[in-house]
PDB file of C-alpha atoms in Angstrom:
ATOM      1  CA  UNK A  25       7.885   6.558 -27.683  1.00  0.00           C
ATOM      2  CA  UNK A  26      10.105   3.980 -28.198  1.00  0.00           C
ATOM      3  CA  UNK A  27      12.070   4.163 -24.607  1.00  0.00           C
ATOM      4  CA  UNK A  28       7.799   4.320 -22.883  1.00  0.00           C
ATOM      5  CA  UNK A  29       6.982   1.695 -24.429  1.00  0.00           C
ATOM      6  CA  UNK A  30      10.200  -0.215 -23.182  1.00  0.00           C
ATOM      7  CA  UNK A  31       9.767   0.978 -19.642  1.00  0.00           C
ATOM      8  CA  UNK A  32       5.623  -0.045 -20.015  1.00  0.00           C
ATOM      9  CA  UNK A  33       6.670  -4.211 -21.245  1.00  0.00           C
ATOM     10  CA  UNK A  34       9.286  -4.164 -18.781  1.00  0.00           C
ATOM     11  CA  UNK A  35       7.078  -2.176 -15.982  1.00  0.00           C
ATOM     12  CA  UNK A  36       4.272  -5.029 -17.233  1.00  0.00           C
ATOM     13  CA  UNK A  37       6.800  -7.899 -16.593  1.00  0.00           C
ATOM     14  CA  UNK A  38       7.250  -7.187 -13.105  1.00  0.00           C
ATOM     15  CA  UNK A  39      11.412  -6.122 -13.563  1.00  0.00           C
ATOM     16  CA  UNK A  40      10.486  -2.391 -12.852  1.00  0.00           C
ATOM     17  CA  UNK A  41       8.466  -0.725 -10.901  1.00  0.00           C
ATOM     18  CA  UNK A  42       6.986   3.106 -10.992  1.00  0.00           C
ATOM     19  CA  UNK A  43       9.134   4.971  -8.510  1.00  0.00           C
ATOM     20  CA  UNK A  44       7.301   8.304  -8.215  1.00  0.00           C
ATOM     21  CA  UNK A  45       5.538   9.934 -10.567  1.00  0.00           C
ATOM     22  CA  UNK A  46       7.591  13.834 -10.772  1.00  0.00           C
ATOM     23  CA  UNK A  47      10.537  13.377 -11.499  1.00  0.00           C
ATOM     24  CA  UNK A  48       9.797  10.319 -13.054  1.00  0.00           C
ATOM     25  CA  UNK A  49      11.651   7.474 -11.973  1.00  0.00           C
ATOM     26  CA  UNK A  50      11.234   3.239 -11.519  1.00  0.00           C
ATOM     27  CA  UNK A  51      13.621   1.183  -9.551  1.00  0.00           C
ATOM     28  CA  UNK A  52      14.583  -2.032 -10.478  1.00  0.00           C
ATOM     29  CA  UNK A  53      13.032  -4.890  -9.243  1.00  0.00           C
ATOM     30  CA  UNK A  54      15.781  -7.710  -7.665  1.00  0.00           C
ATOM     31  CA  UNK A  55      14.884 -11.549  -8.483  1.00  0.00           C
ATOM     32  CA  UNK A  56      14.039 -11.997  -4.377  1.00  0.00           C
ATOM     33  CA  UNK A  57      11.928  -8.896  -4.141  1.00  0.00           C
ATOM     34  CA  UNK A  58       9.753  -9.115  -6.835  1.00  0.00           C
ATOM     35  CA  UNK A  59       6.928 -10.693  -4.409  1.00  0.00           C
ATOM     36  CA  UNK A  60       7.028  -7.696  -2.952  1.00  0.00           C
ATOM     37  CA  UNK A  61       6.966  -5.396  -6.157  1.00  0.00           C
ATOM     38  CA  UNK A  62      10.435  -3.722  -5.670  1.00  0.00           C
ATOM     39  CA  UNK A  63      12.891  -3.330  -2.942  1.00  0.00           C
ATOM     40  CA  UNK A  64      13.085  -2.338   0.204  1.00  0.00           C
ATOM     41  CA  UNK A  65      12.097   1.427   0.969  1.00  0.00           C
ATOM     42  CA  UNK A  66      15.603   1.916   2.782  1.00  0.00           C
ATOM     43  CA  UNK A  67      17.636   0.788  -1.111  1.00  0.00           C
ATOM     44  CA  UNK A  68      16.266   3.779  -2.923  1.00  0.00           C
ATOM     45  CA  UNK A  69      14.479   6.614  -1.176  1.00  0.00           C
ATOM     46  CA  UNK A  70      17.910   8.454  -0.331  1.00  0.00           C
ATOM     47  CA  UNK A  71      17.771   8.171  -4.151  1.00  0.00           C
ATOM     48  CA  UNK A  72      14.381   9.356  -4.996  1.00  0.00           C
ATOM     49  CA  UNK A  73      14.026  12.359  -2.396  1.00  0.00           C
ATOM     50  CA  UNK A  74      17.717  13.905  -2.254  1.00  0.00           C
ATOM     51  CA  UNK A  75      17.453  16.375  -5.319  1.00  0.00           C
ATOM     52  CA  UNK A  76      13.742  17.732  -5.038  1.00  0.00           C
ATOM     53  CA  UNK A  77      13.537  16.670  -1.123  1.00  0.00           C
ATOM     54  CA  UNK A  78      17.833  17.317   0.869  1.00  0.00           C
ATOM     55  CA  UNK A  79      16.194  16.421   4.300  1.00  0.00           C
ATOM     56  CA  UNK A  80      13.843  13.982   4.433  1.00  0.00           C
ATOM     57  CA  UNK A  81      13.471  11.512   6.408  1.00  0.00           C
ATOM     58  CA  UNK A  82      11.739   8.723   7.729  1.00  0.00           C
ATOM     59  CA  UNK A  83       9.815   9.083  10.586  1.00  0.00           C
ATOM     60  CA  UNK A  84       7.010   8.829  13.042  1.00  0.00           C
ATOM     61  CA  UNK A  85       6.087   4.147  13.535  1.00  0.00           C
ATOM     62  CA  UNK A  86       9.159   3.986  10.615  1.00  0.00           C
ATOM     63  CA  UNK A  87      12.141   5.425  12.320  1.00  0.00           C
ATOM     64  CA  UNK A  88      10.434   4.321  16.116  1.00  0.00           C
ATOM     65  CA  UNK A  89      10.480   0.585  14.327  1.00  0.00           C
ATOM     66  CA  UNK A  90      14.998   1.175  13.324  1.00  0.00           C
ATOM     67  CA  UNK A  91      15.080   2.549  16.761  1.00  0.00           C
ATOM     68  CA  UNK A  92      13.938  -0.676  18.747  1.00  0.00           C
ATOM     69  CA  UNK A  93       9.837   0.147  18.972  1.00  0.00           C
ATOM     70  CA  UNK A  94       7.928  -2.200  16.984  1.00  0.00           C
ATOM     71  CA  UNK A  95       4.411  -2.156  19.178  1.00  0.00           C
ATOM     72  CA  UNK A  96       2.614  -2.089  15.372  1.00  0.00           C
ATOM     73  CA  UNK A  97       3.430  -3.636  12.092  1.00  0.00           C
ATOM     74  CA  UNK A  98       2.786  -0.795  10.288  1.00  0.00           C
ATOM     75  CA  UNK A  99       2.352  -2.134   6.552  1.00  0.00           C
ATOM     76  CA  UNK A 100       3.614   1.048   4.853  1.00  0.00           C
ATOM     77  CA  UNK A 101       7.175   3.404   5.171  1.00  0.00           C
ATOM     78  CA  UNK A 102       6.197   6.341   6.982  1.00  0.00           C
ATOM     79  CA  UNK A 103       9.219  10.221   5.376  1.00  0.00           C
ATOM     80  CA  UNK A 104       8.375  13.297   6.350  1.00  0.00           C
ATOM     81  CA  UNK A 105       8.276  16.014   3.879  1.00  0.00           C
ATOM     82  CA  UNK A 106       8.713  19.605   3.738  1.00  0.00           C
ATOM     83  CA  UNK A 107       6.198  19.986   0.358  1.00  0.00           C
ATOM     84  CA  UNK A 108       2.575  18.207   0.631  1.00  0.00           C
ATOM     85  CA  UNK A 109       3.615  14.995  -1.738  1.00  0.00           C
ATOM     86  CA  UNK A 110       1.016  12.604  -2.520  1.00  0.00           C
ATOM     87  CA  UNK A 111       1.402   7.988  -1.567  1.00  0.00           C
ATOM     88  CA  UNK A 112       3.291   6.959  -3.754  1.00  0.00           C
ATOM     89  CA  UNK A 113       2.974   2.907  -4.323  1.00  0.00           C
ATOM     90  CA  UNK A 114       5.891   0.876  -5.466  1.00  0.00           C
ATOM     91  CA  UNK A 115       5.480  -2.929  -6.581  1.00  0.00           C
ATOM     92  CA  UNK A 116       3.026  -4.080  -2.477  1.00  0.00           C
ATOM     93  CA  UNK A 117       5.292  -1.163  -0.173  1.00  0.00           C
ATOM     94  CA  UNK A 118       2.925   2.114   1.148  1.00  0.00           C
ATOM     95  CA  UNK A 119       5.167   5.738   0.935  1.00  0.00           C
ATOM     96  CA  UNK A 120       2.991   7.887   3.420  1.00  0.00           C
ATOM     97  CA  UNK A 121       4.214  11.509   3.734  1.00  0.00           C
ATOM     98  CA  UNK A 122       4.451  14.014   6.343  1.00  0.00           C
ATOM     99  CA  UNK A 123       4.678  17.284   6.205  1.00  0.00           C
ATOM    100  CA  UNK A 124       6.909  19.939   8.037  1.00  0.00           C
ATOM    101  CA  UNK A 125       7.788  23.834   7.300  1.00  0.00           C
ATOM    102  CA  UNK A 126      11.089  23.240   9.793  1.00  0.00           C
ATOM    103  CA  UNK A 127      12.397  20.439   7.854  1.00  0.00           C
ATOM    104  CA  UNK A 128      15.936  21.057   7.985  1.00  0.00           C
ATOM    105  CA  UNK A 129      16.361  22.307  12.006  1.00  0.00           C
ATOM    106  CA  UNK A 130      15.107  17.653  12.895  1.00  0.00           C
ATOM    107  CA  UNK A 131      18.076  16.333  14.044  1.00  0.00           C
ATOM    108  CA  UNK A 132      18.768  13.546  11.512  1.00  0.00           C
ATOM    109  CA  UNK A 133      21.207  10.118  11.745  1.00  0.00           C
ATOM    110  CA  UNK A 134      22.738   9.114   8.155  1.00  0.00           C
ATOM    111  CA  UNK A 135      22.624   5.296   7.868  1.00  0.00           C
ATOM    112  CA  UNK A 136      25.323   3.861   6.037  1.00  0.00           C
ATOM    113  CA  UNK A 137      24.116  -0.470   6.832  1.00  0.00           C
ATOM    114  CA  UNK A 138      23.007  -2.006   4.155  1.00  0.00           C
ATOM    115  CA  UNK A 139      22.816  -1.179   0.211  1.00  0.00           C
ATOM    116  CA  UNK A 140      22.228   2.836   0.621  1.00  0.00           C
ATOM    117  CA  UNK A 141      22.494   5.464   3.313  1.00  0.00           C
ATOM    118  CA  UNK A 142      19.466   7.231   4.411  1.00  0.00           C
ATOM    119  CA  UNK A 143      18.657   9.244   6.890  1.00  0.00           C
ATOM    120  CA  UNK A 144      16.166   8.657   9.937  1.00  0.00           C
ATOM    121  CA  UNK A 145      14.806  11.477  12.495  1.00  0.00           C
ATOM    122  CA  UNK A 146      16.833  11.224  16.049  1.00  0.00           C
ATOM    123  CA  UNK A 147      15.523   9.435  19.115  1.00  0.00           C
ATOM    124  CA  UNK A 148      13.845  12.288  20.625  1.00  0.00           C
ATOM    125  CA  UNK A 149      12.954  14.587  16.905  1.00  0.00           C
ATOM    126  CA  UNK A 150      11.041  10.898  15.918  1.00  0.00           C
ATOM    127  CA  UNK A 151       8.806  11.758  20.126  1.00  0.00           C
ATOM    128  CA  UNK A 152       7.972  14.706  19.072  1.00  0.00           C
ATOM    129  CA  UNK A 153       6.668  14.254  15.613  1.00  0.00           C
ATOM    130  CA  UNK A 154       4.766  11.271  17.234  1.00  0.00           C
ATOM    131  CA  UNK A 155       3.116  13.477  19.646  1.00  0.00           C
ATOM    132  CA  UNK A 156       2.598  15.742  16.800  1.00  0.00           C
ATOM    133  CA  UNK A 157       0.929  13.912  14.193  1.00  0.00           C
ATOM    134  CA  UNK A 158      -1.246  11.462  17.232  1.00  0.00           C
ATOM    135  CA  UNK A 159      -3.691  10.961  15.669  1.00  0.00           C
ATOM    136  CA  UNK A 160      -2.133   9.843  12.169  1.00  0.00           C
ATOM    137  CA  UNK A 161      -0.179   7.153  14.695  1.00  0.00           C
ATOM    138  CA  UNK A 162      -2.850   5.510  17.298  1.00  0.00           C
ATOM    139  CA  UNK A 163      -3.024   8.193  19.845  1.00  0.00           C
ATOM    140  CA  UNK A 164      -1.305   9.094  23.027  1.00  0.00           C
ATOM    141  CA  UNK A 165      -1.376   5.669  23.978  1.00  0.00           C
ATOM    142  CA  UNK A 166       0.433   3.906  20.820  1.00  0.00           C
ATOM    143  CA  UNK A 167       3.477   7.087  22.225  1.00  0.00           C
ATOM    144  CA  UNK A 168       3.686   6.216  25.342  1.00  0.00           C
ATOM    145  CA  UNK A 169       4.863   2.636  24.919  1.00  0.00           C
ATOM    146  CA  UNK A 170       6.771   3.727  22.283  1.00  0.00           C
ATOM    147  CA  UNK A 171       8.462   6.626  24.579  1.00  0.00           C
ATOM    148  CA  UNK A 172       8.794   3.898  27.404  1.00  0.00           C
ATOM    149  CA  UNK A 173      11.304   1.749  24.757  1.00  0.00           C
ATOM    150  CA  UNK A 174      13.494   4.977  24.314  1.00  0.00           C
ATOM    151  CA  UNK A 175      13.545   6.047  28.048  1.00  0.00           C
ATOM    152  CA  UNK A 176      16.507   4.216  29.117  1.00  0.00           C
ATOM    153  CA  UNK A 177      18.367   6.118  25.290  1.00  0.00           C
ATOM    154  CA  UNK A 178      17.709   9.341  26.254  1.00  0.00           C
ATOM    155  CA  UNK A 179      19.194  12.218  26.865  1.00  0.00           C
ATOM    156  CA  UNK A 180      18.317  12.832  30.567  1.00  0.00           C
ATOM    157  CA  UNK A 181      20.038  16.174  30.574  1.00  0.00           C
ATOM    158  CA  UNK A 182      18.732  19.691  30.549  1.00  0.00           C
ATOM    159  CA  UNK A 183      20.417  22.810  27.837  1.00  0.00           C
TER     160      UNK A 183
END
């Protein structure tokens, strides 16, 4: 009971924020991130998901932004997981989860720069996911803009 009170008090002070309800995990909010109410998603997403969703990855427009296509200033992080999860809102951040049955077969890159490693889909996998979820990302026109940005970096070999 004392731990719950302490966590509640620290949450009210803005020093920590709830990252996920199941399993319950909290984030320490550094002073320079107080205005967001949470550290950037790439600092903590791997620690929160690697045990319960080992094949998670940053996907869709969030992955496109990582690969250099930032036509849309989306105010959320889009993450692909194997089972439905509710949207997480640590601080002012919004993490939207999308599901994919055979997630383990998706090619990803582990990004090691920054504070912690995290997983992001490759350019080609990002385009395929965008096509599958075109209604969620703004339609085929939005995907065409991303594809144009990726066109010079995609492998054109067949097979």
